[in-house]
């Protein structure tokens, strides 16, 4: 079964999030804040064969153009993801995702004594003091973590 | 031209938010306020109110802030334990701050959670002073520690400073290390291996200040100009059996101090348990009671600077 056959039909307009780490598509949607209740047509393919990575997930969202600010949120969850913006069946923009300078409301602070774990209304905020290797620093308790520790 | 007041209406959350010049501005103001005639000093904060919100126990920090405010003619209101506030009924920290800020001009808050002061300062429209936040920071303690070192040694630069005890959980340690990083000092961290400083210190300060880690106080002591002793903080240990393993790891006594330089000074943010024997109190090395007095003076200067009264 070729990769081409597996990938669900092309979309006319929208965003294709490709090369998502296998099995992470639902996590990616959650981080992007997409629940499905928005009413957009969304196609999710999980664990499809990939020449480059063996297996991968793909998400296609019709009639929505996700900005780099939005898609960069998944940079630590699935760093090799690519984003294609489709207009009239054609890829008009293809971009790699980049690690942003901060992550707001995405990760939980692993420090059980951090205030973000006890004030219900608080959004967590992590700065990125180093992108290579990536490190996260809680804006509130100041602790530094590797991506594995916050996910 | 007089230097602009860097503390005007400013929150004091982390000592790293202030420069070396800012600290010297504060120390000069502290010296000035100490020398000020009572009739002038007692009018400085007339009509101003300090709100103190202490979600964790405190003796020195709360009383010295209160004393500082009263010393300058201001007034105070607040709570010394959350049980007597609506926090006991489940009120959030955010709502507590939004309430109290209506009644006061400046707030000092102590909280057991790391980052609580940063969060509270985001909410408060009035200046907020961190009176200790979890294991994170206690910036005004470090300010008065640095002030005490300057008063006792004349300068901070070129000193060898040892920090002893609970370096993992002691918030005063973190504030002091960030404060010392603004000076040319050599820092020796002495602790039980499981109470070493958190990795953030090396990430932030490795290139700014010469730091080394040690187990043995007696080996290091002869080199030191300042020994900063901290209590092993039982209340911060997630696992009490770990506390039992490390409590009483160190004891500073007159016998050990025979190896120290004659002009070594010993500081301690207090409270102490058994890490400094009472016999040391009357030795010329002991400066921790003076440190407490400096706390009131320094915090007076800080309050007057934040509230930007001319002096």
Short mmCIF file of C-alpha atoms in Angstrom, two decimals:
data_model
loop_
_atom_site.label_atom_id
_atom_site.label_comp_id
_atom_site.label_asym_id
_atom_site.label_seq_id
_atom_site.Cartn_x
_atom_site.Cartn_y
_atom_site.Cartn_z
CA UNK A 1 0.00 0.00 0.00
CA UNK A 2 1.65 3.25 -1.08
CA UNK A 3 1.64 6.45 0.90
CA UNK A 4 -0.21 8.16 -1.94
CA UNK A 5 -3.08 5.70 -1.89
CA UNK A 6 -3.52 5.97 1.81
CA UNK A 7 -3.69 9.70 2.14
CA UNK A 8 -7.28 10.71 2.09
CA UNK A 9 -8.56 12.83 -0.70
CA UNK A 10 -7.07 16.18 -1.53
CA UNK A 11 -8.68 19.24 -0.08
CA UNK A 12 -9.65 22.32 -2.05
CA UNK A 13 -8.87 24.91 0.60
CA UNK A 14 -7.33 24.60 4.04
CA UNK A 15 -4.36 23.34 6.04
CA UNK A 16 -2.61 20.00 5.89
CA UNK A 17 -0.48 19.14 8.89
CA UNK A 18 1.84 16.41 7.69
CA UNK A 19 4.61 14.25 9.15
CA UNK A 20 3.10 14.34 12.61
CA UNK A 21 4.84 11.85 14.87
CA UNK A 22 2.84 8.61 14.66
CA UNK A 23 0.07 8.42 17.22
CA UNK A 24 0.23 12.10 18.19
CA UNK A 25 -2.53 13.48 15.93
CA UNK A 26 -5.13 13.71 18.69
CA UNK A 27 -2.65 15.38 21.04
CA UNK A 28 -1.77 17.83 18.25
CA UNK A 29 -5.44 18.71 17.73
CA UNK A 30 -5.85 19.26 21.44
CA UNK A 31 -2.84 21.59 21.59
CA UNK A 32 -4.12 23.47 18.56
CA UNK A 33 -7.40 23.96 20.42
CA UNK A 34 -9.40 22.14 17.76
CA UNK A 35 -12.20 20.06 19.24
CA UNK A 36 -14.28 19.40 16.12
CA UNK A 37 -17.12 21.49 17.48
CA UNK A 38 -16.00 24.35 15.25
CA UNK A 39 -17.87 22.66 12.40
CA UNK A 40 -14.90 22.42 10.02
CA UNK A 41 -14.35 19.26 8.01
CA UNK A 42 -11.35 17.57 9.57
CA UNK A 43 -9.69 14.40 8.36
CA UNK A 44 -7.33 12.54 10.61
CA UNK A 45 -5.09 9.74 9.42
CA UNK A 46 -3.02 7.94 12.03
CA UNK A 47 -0.10 5.55 11.74
CA UNK A 48 0.03 5.73 7.96
CA UNK A 49 3.23 4.47 6.26
CA UNK A 50 5.92 7.09 5.74
CA UNK A 51 9.09 6.65 3.68
CA UNK A 52 10.94 9.11 5.90
CA UNK A 53 9.77 8.12 9.39
CA UNK A 54 8.24 4.64 8.95
CA UNK A 55 4.86 5.81 10.25
CA UNK A 56 3.23 9.20 10.60
CA UNK A 57 -0.07 10.95 11.29
CA UNK A 58 -1.75 13.53 9.04
CA UNK A 59 -4.45 16.08 9.80
CA UNK A 60 -6.37 17.96 7.12
CA UNK A 61 -8.52 20.88 8.12
CA UNK A 62 -10.74 22.28 5.40
CA UNK A 63 -11.35 26.00 4.94
CA UNK A 64 -9.03 27.09 7.72
CA UNK A 65 -5.55 28.56 7.32
CA UNK A 66 -3.53 28.03 10.48
CA UNK A 67 -0.90 30.68 11.15
CA UNK A 68 2.69 29.86 12.20
CA UNK A 69 1.86 31.23 15.68
CA UNK A 70 -0.76 28.51 16.01
CA UNK A 71 1.09 25.60 14.42
CA UNK A 72 4.37 26.36 16.21
CA UNK A 73 2.60 25.33 19.40
CA UNK A 74 3.14 21.70 18.41
CA UNK A 75 6.87 22.09 17.82
CA UNK A 76 7.87 20.15 20.94
CA UNK A 77 5.20 17.46 20.59
CA UNK A 78 6.06 16.65 16.99
CA UNK A 79 9.16 18.57 15.89
CA UNK A 80 9.38 17.27 12.29
CA UNK A 81 5.86 18.27 11.34
CA UNK A 82 5.32 20.24 8.14
CA UNK A 83 2.40 22.53 7.42
CA UNK A 84 0.93 23.00 3.93
CA UNK A 85 -1.53 25.74 3.17
CA UNK A 86 -3.78 24.72 0.30
CA UNK A 87 -5.67 27.08 -1.97
CA UNK A 88 -7.62 25.81 -4.99
CA UNK A 89 -6.01 22.34 -4.65
CA UNK A 90 -2.51 23.84 -4.80
CA UNK A 91 0.09 24.08 -2.06
CA UNK A 92 0.64 27.83 -1.80
CA UNK A 93 2.78 27.69 1.32
CA UNK A 94 4.86 24.89 2.79
CA UNK A 95 6.59 25.47 6.08
CA UNK A 96 8.41 23.65 8.80
CA UNK A 97 7.33 24.40 12.33
CA UNK A 98 9.63 26.33 14.63
CA UNK A 99 10.00 26.43 18.38
CA UNK A 100 8.38 29.68 19.57
CA UNK A 101 9.80 31.92 22.32
CA UNK A 102 7.07 30.92 24.75
CA UNK A 103 4.27 28.42 25.27
CA UNK A 104 1.09 29.61 26.94
CA UNK A 105 -1.50 27.25 28.39
CA UNK A 106 -0.12 24.12 26.70
CA UNK A 107 2.02 22.26 29.21
CA UNK A 108 1.44 21.60 32.88
CA UNK A 109 4.30 22.58 35.16
CA UNK A 110 5.79 19.36 36.59
CA UNK A 111 6.70 21.14 39.85
CA UNK A 112 3.83 20.09 42.15
CA UNK A 113 4.49 23.15 44.31
CA UNK A 114 4.16 25.61 41.40
CA UNK A 115 1.31 28.08 41.82
CA UNK A 116 0.02 27.14 38.34
CA UNK A 117 -1.00 23.78 39.79
CA UNK A 118 -3.20 25.29 42.47
CA UNK A 119 -4.85 28.40 40.99
CA UNK A 120 -7.57 27.00 38.75
CA UNK A 121 -7.93 29.97 36.43
CA UNK A 122 -4.24 30.29 35.68
CA UNK A 123 -2.73 29.55 32.31
CA UNK A 124 0.75 28.08 32.47
CA UNK A 125 3.48 29.97 30.69
CA UNK A 126 6.88 28.61 29.69
CA UNK A 127 9.72 30.60 28.20
CA UNK A 128 12.21 28.91 25.92
CA UNK A 129 15.68 29.85 27.22
CA UNK A 130 17.38 27.53 24.72
CA UNK A 131 16.09 26.13 21.43
CA UNK A 132 18.98 23.77 20.77
CA UNK A 133 18.66 21.69 22.81
CA UNK A 134 15.13 22.87 23.61
CA UNK A 135 14.52 23.83 27.23
CA UNK A 136 11.44 25.26 28.89
CA UNK A 137 11.34 27.53 31.90
CA UNK A 138 8.19 28.08 33.93
CA UNK A 139 7.47 31.78 34.08
CA UNK A 140 6.14 31.40 37.60
CA UNK A 141 8.29 28.96 39.56
CA UNK A 142 11.37 29.47 37.40
CA UNK A 143 12.15 25.75 37.09
CA UNK A 144 13.85 24.58 33.90
CA UNK A 145 12.69 21.44 32.10
CA UNK A 146 13.48 19.44 29.01
CA UNK A 147 10.46 18.89 26.70
CA UNK A 148 10.18 15.25 27.86
CA UNK A 149 9.62 16.39 31.42
CA UNK A 150 6.60 18.55 30.62
CA UNK A 151 4.87 16.15 28.23
CA UNK B 1 21.61 65.05 39.30
CA UNK B 2 20.04 62.64 41.79
CA UNK B 3 19.58 59.08 40.52
CA UNK B 4 16.04 58.23 39.51
CA UNK B 5 14.29 56.03 42.03
CA UNK B 6 14.39 52.51 40.50
CA UNK B 7 11.89 51.18 43.05
CA UNK B 8 9.12 53.70 42.41
CA UNK B 9 5.79 51.80 42.23
CA UNK B 10 7.72 48.64 41.45
CA UNK B 11 6.92 45.08 42.44
CA UNK B 12 9.74 43.29 44.24
CA UNK B 13 9.39 39.66 43.18
CA UNK B 14 12.85 38.42 42.25
CA UNK B 15 16.18 39.97 43.13
CA UNK B 16 17.39 39.34 39.60
CA UNK B 17 14.97 42.05 38.45
CA UNK B 18 17.26 44.65 40.06
CA UNK B 19 20.72 45.81 39.05
CA UNK B 20 23.74 46.32 41.23
CA UNK B 21 23.14 50.08 40.98
CA UNK B 22 19.54 49.61 42.11
CA UNK B 23 20.76 47.74 45.17
CA UNK B 24 23.28 50.45 46.01
CA UNK B 25 20.54 53.05 45.65
CA UNK B 26 18.56 51.11 48.26
CA UNK B 27 21.55 50.66 50.59
CA UNK B 28 22.26 54.40 50.49
CA UNK B 29 18.62 55.12 51.27
CA UNK B 30 18.79 52.65 54.17
CA UNK B 31 21.85 54.43 55.58
CA UNK B 32 20.06 57.73 55.20
CA UNK B 33 16.88 56.59 56.88
CA UNK B 34 18.85 55.13 59.80
CA UNK B 35 20.53 58.49 60.42
CA UNK B 36 17.37 60.54 59.94
CA UNK B 37 16.09 62.50 62.96
CA UNK B 38 13.01 60.85 64.42
CA UNK B 39 10.79 63.89 63.81
CA UNK B 40 11.47 63.66 60.06
CA UNK B 41 11.47 59.88 59.80
CA UNK B 42 8.14 59.43 61.58
CA UNK B 43 6.37 61.54 58.93
CA UNK B 44 7.71 59.76 55.86
CA UNK B 45 4.86 57.31 55.32
CA UNK B 46 2.17 59.18 57.19
CA UNK B 47 -1.21 58.16 55.75
CA UNK B 48 0.17 55.15 53.89
CA UNK B 49 -0.97 51.59 54.58
CA UNK B 50 0.95 48.34 54.14
CA UNK B 51 -1.15 45.22 53.61
CA UNK B 52 0.49 42.01 54.78
CA UNK B 53 -0.79 38.68 53.54
CA UNK B 54 1.03 35.82 55.20
CA UNK B 55 -0.17 32.46 53.99
CA UNK B 56 2.81 30.87 55.74
CA UNK B 57 4.21 31.43 59.22
CA UNK B 58 6.77 34.18 59.73
CA UNK B 59 8.34 36.01 62.62
CA UNK B 60 11.03 38.29 61.27
CA UNK B 61 9.77 39.12 57.79
CA UNK B 62 6.28 40.09 58.86
CA UNK B 63 7.27 41.87 62.05
CA UNK B 64 10.14 43.73 60.41
CA UNK B 65 7.89 44.89 57.58
CA UNK B 66 5.33 46.01 60.12
CA UNK B 67 8.01 47.63 62.25
CA UNK B 68 9.44 49.36 59.17
CA UNK B 69 6.06 50.79 58.25
CA UNK B 70 5.33 51.96 61.80
CA UNK B 71 8.86 53.39 62.12
CA UNK B 72 8.08 55.69 59.20
CA UNK B 73 4.67 56.72 60.50
CA UNK B 74 2.63 54.41 58.27
CA UNK B 75 0.06 51.83 59.27
CA UNK B 76 -0.47 48.16 58.55
CA UNK B 77 -3.31 45.71 58.16
CA UNK B 78 -3.45 42.10 57.11
CA UNK B 79 -3.34 38.55 58.33
CA UNK B 80 -0.52 36.51 59.79
CA UNK B 81 -2.11 33.19 58.93
CA UNK B 82 -4.69 32.24 56.29
CA UNK B 83 -7.00 30.65 58.88
CA UNK B 84 -8.32 34.07 59.89
CA UNK B 85 -9.12 35.11 56.30
CA UNK B 86 -11.58 33.94 53.65
CA UNK B 87 -8.80 31.79 52.21
CA UNK B 88 -9.94 29.29 54.84
CA UNK B 89 -13.35 29.27 53.10
CA UNK B 90 -11.70 28.46 49.79
CA UNK B 91 -11.19 31.96 48.39
CA UNK B 92 -8.60 32.00 45.61
CA UNK B 93 -5.34 33.89 45.83
CA UNK B 94 -6.47 36.04 42.91
CA UNK B 95 -9.65 37.14 44.71
CA UNK B 96 -7.76 37.77 47.93
CA UNK B 97 -5.36 40.09 46.11
CA UNK B 98 -8.18 41.90 44.28
CA UNK B 99 -9.83 42.51 47.65
CA UNK B 100 -6.87 43.65 49.68
CA UNK B 101 -5.50 46.03 47.08
CA UNK B 102 -8.54 48.24 47.59
CA UNK B 103 -7.53 48.94 51.16
CA UNK B 104 -3.77 49.45 51.02
CA UNK B 105 -0.97 51.29 49.20
CA UNK B 106 1.55 48.44 49.06
CA UNK B 107 1.33 44.69 49.71
CA UNK B 108 3.80 42.22 51.16
CA UNK B 109 2.89 38.59 50.66
CA UNK B 110 4.32 35.26 51.78
CA UNK B 111 3.04 32.06 50.23
CA UNK B 112 4.04 28.41 50.24
CA UNK B 113 3.74 28.03 46.47
CA UNK B 114 6.59 28.68 44.05
CA UNK B 115 5.67 31.52 41.73
CA UNK B 116 2.81 32.77 43.92
CA UNK B 117 4.30 36.26 44.16
CA UNK B 118 4.73 36.59 40.37
CA UNK B 119 1.13 35.53 39.90
CA UNK B 120 -0.17 37.88 42.59
CA UNK B 121 1.81 40.78 41.14
CA UNK B 122 0.19 40.21 37.73
CA UNK B 123 -3.19 40.68 39.38
CA UNK B 124 -2.43 43.50 41.81
CA UNK B 125 -2.52 47.07 40.63
CA UNK B 126 -0.64 48.10 43.79
CA UNK B 127 3.06 47.33 44.21
CA UNK B 128 3.59 43.86 45.62
CA UNK B 129 6.62 42.68 47.60
CA UNK B 130 7.51 39.02 47.71
CA UNK B 131 7.95 38.13 51.39
CA UNK B 132 8.92 34.58 50.45
CA UNK B 133 7.40 32.32 47.79
CA UNK B 134 7.74 28.58 48.35
CA UNK B 135 11.26 27.39 47.67
CA UNK B 136 11.70 30.02 44.99
CA UNK B 137 12.86 33.41 46.29
CA UNK B 138 12.86 35.79 49.22
CA UNK B 139 14.31 38.92 47.64
CA UNK B 140 14.13 41.34 50.58
CA UNK B 141 16.00 38.84 52.75
CA UNK B 142 18.81 38.82 50.19
CA UNK B 143 18.75 42.62 50.04
CA UNK B 144 19.23 42.83 53.79
CA UNK B 145 21.85 40.04 53.69
CA UNK B 146 23.87 41.99 51.12
CA UNK B 147 23.35 45.20 53.09
CA UNK B 148 24.65 43.47 56.24
CA UNK B 149 27.73 42.17 54.41
CA UNK B 150 28.52 45.68 53.16
CA UNK B 151 28.02 47.17 56.62
CA UNK B 152 30.23 44.55 58.26
CA UNK B 153 32.91 44.08 55.62
CA UNK B 154 32.84 47.43 53.83
CA UNK B 155 32.32 45.80 50.43
CA UNK B 156 31.04 42.62 48.84
CA UNK B 157 33.51 42.40 45.98
CA UNK B 158 36.46 40.01 46.36
CA UNK B 159 34.93 38.10 49.27
CA UNK B 160 34.77 34.33 49.60
CA UNK B 161 31.28 33.46 50.71
CA UNK B 162 30.10 30.06 51.90
CA UNK B 163 26.44 29.05 51.85
CA UNK B 164 25.72 26.13 54.16
CA UNK B 165 22.75 23.89 54.81
CA UNK B 166 19.54 23.44 52.85
CA UNK B 167 20.54 24.71 49.44
CA UNK B 168 17.82 22.81 47.63
CA UNK B 169 14.73 24.14 49.34
CA UNK B 170 15.99 27.33 51.03
CA UNK B 171 14.51 30.28 49.14
CA UNK B 172 16.88 32.72 50.82
CA UNK B 173 19.75 30.81 49.22
CA UNK B 174 18.41 31.42 45.72
CA UNK B 175 17.79 35.11 46.27
CA UNK B 176 21.20 35.55 47.84
CA UNK B 177 22.96 33.71 45.01
CA UNK B 178 21.26 35.85 42.38
CA UNK B 179 22.11 38.94 44.47
CA UNK B 180 25.76 37.89 44.88
CA UNK B 181 26.04 37.31 41.14
CA UNK B 182 25.98 41.09 40.72
CA UNK B 183 29.29 41.28 42.59
CA UNK B 184 32.76 39.90 42.06
CA UNK B 185 32.71 37.10 44.63
CA UNK B 186 33.64 33.47 44.99
CA UNK B 187 30.80 31.29 46.28
CA UNK B 188 31.25 27.93 47.96
CA UNK B 189 28.12 25.85 48.38
CA UNK B 190 28.36 23.42 51.28
CA UNK B 191 25.60 20.86 51.77
CA UNK B 192 24.65 17.23 52.05
CA UNK B 193 24.69 15.82 48.49
CA UNK B 194 20.89 15.52 48.39
CA UNK B 195 20.48 19.19 49.32
CA UNK B 196 22.50 20.69 46.45
CA UNK B 197 21.16 23.77 44.67
CA UNK B 198 18.72 23.27 41.82
CA UNK B 199 20.05 23.21 38.26
CA UNK B 200 18.63 26.66 37.50
CA UNK B 201 21.45 28.21 39.50
CA UNK B 202 24.14 26.76 37.25
CA UNK B 203 22.12 27.52 34.13
CA UNK B 204 21.76 31.16 35.16
CA UNK B 205 24.96 31.90 37.07
CA UNK B 206 27.74 29.60 35.93
CA UNK B 207 29.24 32.29 33.70
CA UNK B 208 28.58 35.16 36.09
CA UNK B 209 30.04 34.00 39.37
CA UNK B 210 32.62 31.45 40.49
CA UNK B 211 30.66 28.68 42.24
CA UNK B 212 31.87 25.36 43.66
CA UNK B 213 30.07 22.61 45.60
CA UNK B 214 31.41 20.92 48.75
CA UNK B 215 30.43 18.47 51.47
CA UNK B 216 32.91 19.30 54.19
CA UNK B 217 32.52 22.56 56.10
CA UNK B 218 35.76 22.18 58.05
CA UNK B 219 37.82 22.01 54.87
CA UNK B 220 36.26 25.13 53.41
CA UNK B 221 35.89 27.23 56.56
CA UNK B 222 39.49 28.60 56.79
CA UNK B 223 39.03 30.22 53.36
CA UNK B 224 35.77 32.02 54.02
CA UNK B 225 35.05 35.69 54.74
CA UNK B 226 31.31 35.15 55.15
CA UNK B 227 29.44 32.01 56.21
CA UNK B 228 25.72 32.06 55.47
CA UNK B 229 24.01 29.27 57.38
CA UNK B 230 20.51 28.01 56.62
CA UNK B 231 18.10 25.70 58.38
CA UNK B 232 17.20 22.32 56.88
CA UNK B 233 13.60 23.06 55.93
CA UNK B 234 11.59 20.12 57.18
CA UNK B 235 8.33 21.57 55.84
CA UNK B 236 9.59 21.55 52.23
CA UNK B 237 10.60 17.88 52.02
CA UNK B 238 8.15 15.82 49.97
CA UNK B 239 9.56 12.74 51.75
CA UNK B 240 10.11 13.08 55.50
CA UNK B 241 12.43 10.06 55.62
CA UNK B 242 14.77 12.09 53.42
CA UNK B 243 14.63 14.90 55.99
CA UNK B 244 15.51 12.45 58.76
CA UNK B 245 18.59 11.42 56.78
CA UNK B 246 19.96 14.94 56.43
CA UNK B 247 18.77 16.84 59.52
CA UNK B 248 21.59 17.91 61.79
CA UNK B 249 24.09 17.43 58.93
CA UNK B 250 26.05 20.45 60.07
CA UNK B 251 26.63 22.26 63.31
CA UNK B 252 28.59 25.49 63.57
CA UNK B 253 30.15 25.69 67.01
CA UNK B 254 33.09 27.37 68.72
CA UNK B 255 35.36 24.37 68.18
CA UNK B 256 34.88 24.40 64.41
CA UNK B 257 35.23 28.18 64.36
CA UNK B 258 38.79 27.91 65.69
CA UNK B 259 39.68 27.12 62.08
CA UNK B 260 38.00 30.26 60.74
CA UNK B 261 39.54 33.62 59.92
CA UNK B 262 39.31 36.06 62.83
CA UNK B 263 37.12 38.37 60.81
CA UNK B 264 34.77 35.72 59.43
CA UNK B 265 31.17 36.85 59.80
CA UNK B 266 28.29 34.40 60.21
CA UNK B 267 24.84 35.25 58.90
CA UNK B 268 21.60 33.27 59.13
CA UNK B 269 18.15 34.25 57.85
CA UNK B 270 16.58 32.48 60.86
CA UNK B 271 14.77 30.65 62.32
CA UNK B 272 17.55 28.26 63.36
CA UNK B 273 17.23 24.82 64.84
CA UNK B 274 20.58 23.25 65.66
CA UNK B 275 22.79 24.38 62.78
CA UNK B 276 24.43 27.12 64.89
CA UNK B 277 25.09 26.38 68.55
CA UNK B 278 23.89 29.12 70.92
CA UNK B 279 27.47 29.39 72.25
CA UNK B 280 28.38 31.08 68.95
CA UNK B 281 25.92 33.93 69.57
CA UNK B 282 28.30 35.87 71.77
CA UNK B 283 31.35 35.37 69.51
CA UNK B 284 32.51 38.25 67.30
CA UNK B 285 31.67 36.13 64.25
CA UNK B 286 27.93 36.17 64.94
CA UNK B 287 26.19 38.94 63.00
CA UNK B 288 22.76 37.38 62.63
CA UNK B 289 21.08 39.51 65.24
CA UNK B 290 22.45 42.65 63.60
CA UNK B 291 21.17 41.21 60.34
CA UNK B 292 17.65 41.26 61.84
CA UNK B 293 17.98 44.91 62.81
CA UNK B 294 19.22 45.69 59.31
CA UNK B 295 16.07 44.00 58.06
CA UNK B 296 13.89 46.70 59.54
CA UNK B 297 16.12 49.49 58.24
CA UNK B 298 16.44 48.05 54.76
CA UNK B 299 12.72 47.31 54.50
CA UNK B 300 11.93 50.85 55.65
CA UNK B 301 14.06 52.22 52.83
CA UNK B 302 12.40 49.83 50.40
CA UNK B 303 8.85 50.81 51.41
CA UNK B 304 9.66 54.53 51.26
CA UNK B 305 11.28 54.04 47.85
CA UNK B 306 8.40 52.02 46.41
CA UNK B 307 5.92 54.59 47.68
CA UNK B 308 8.28 57.27 46.31
CA UNK B 309 8.26 59.67 49.20
CA UNK B 310 11.10 62.19 49.00
CA UNK B 311 13.90 61.62 51.51
#
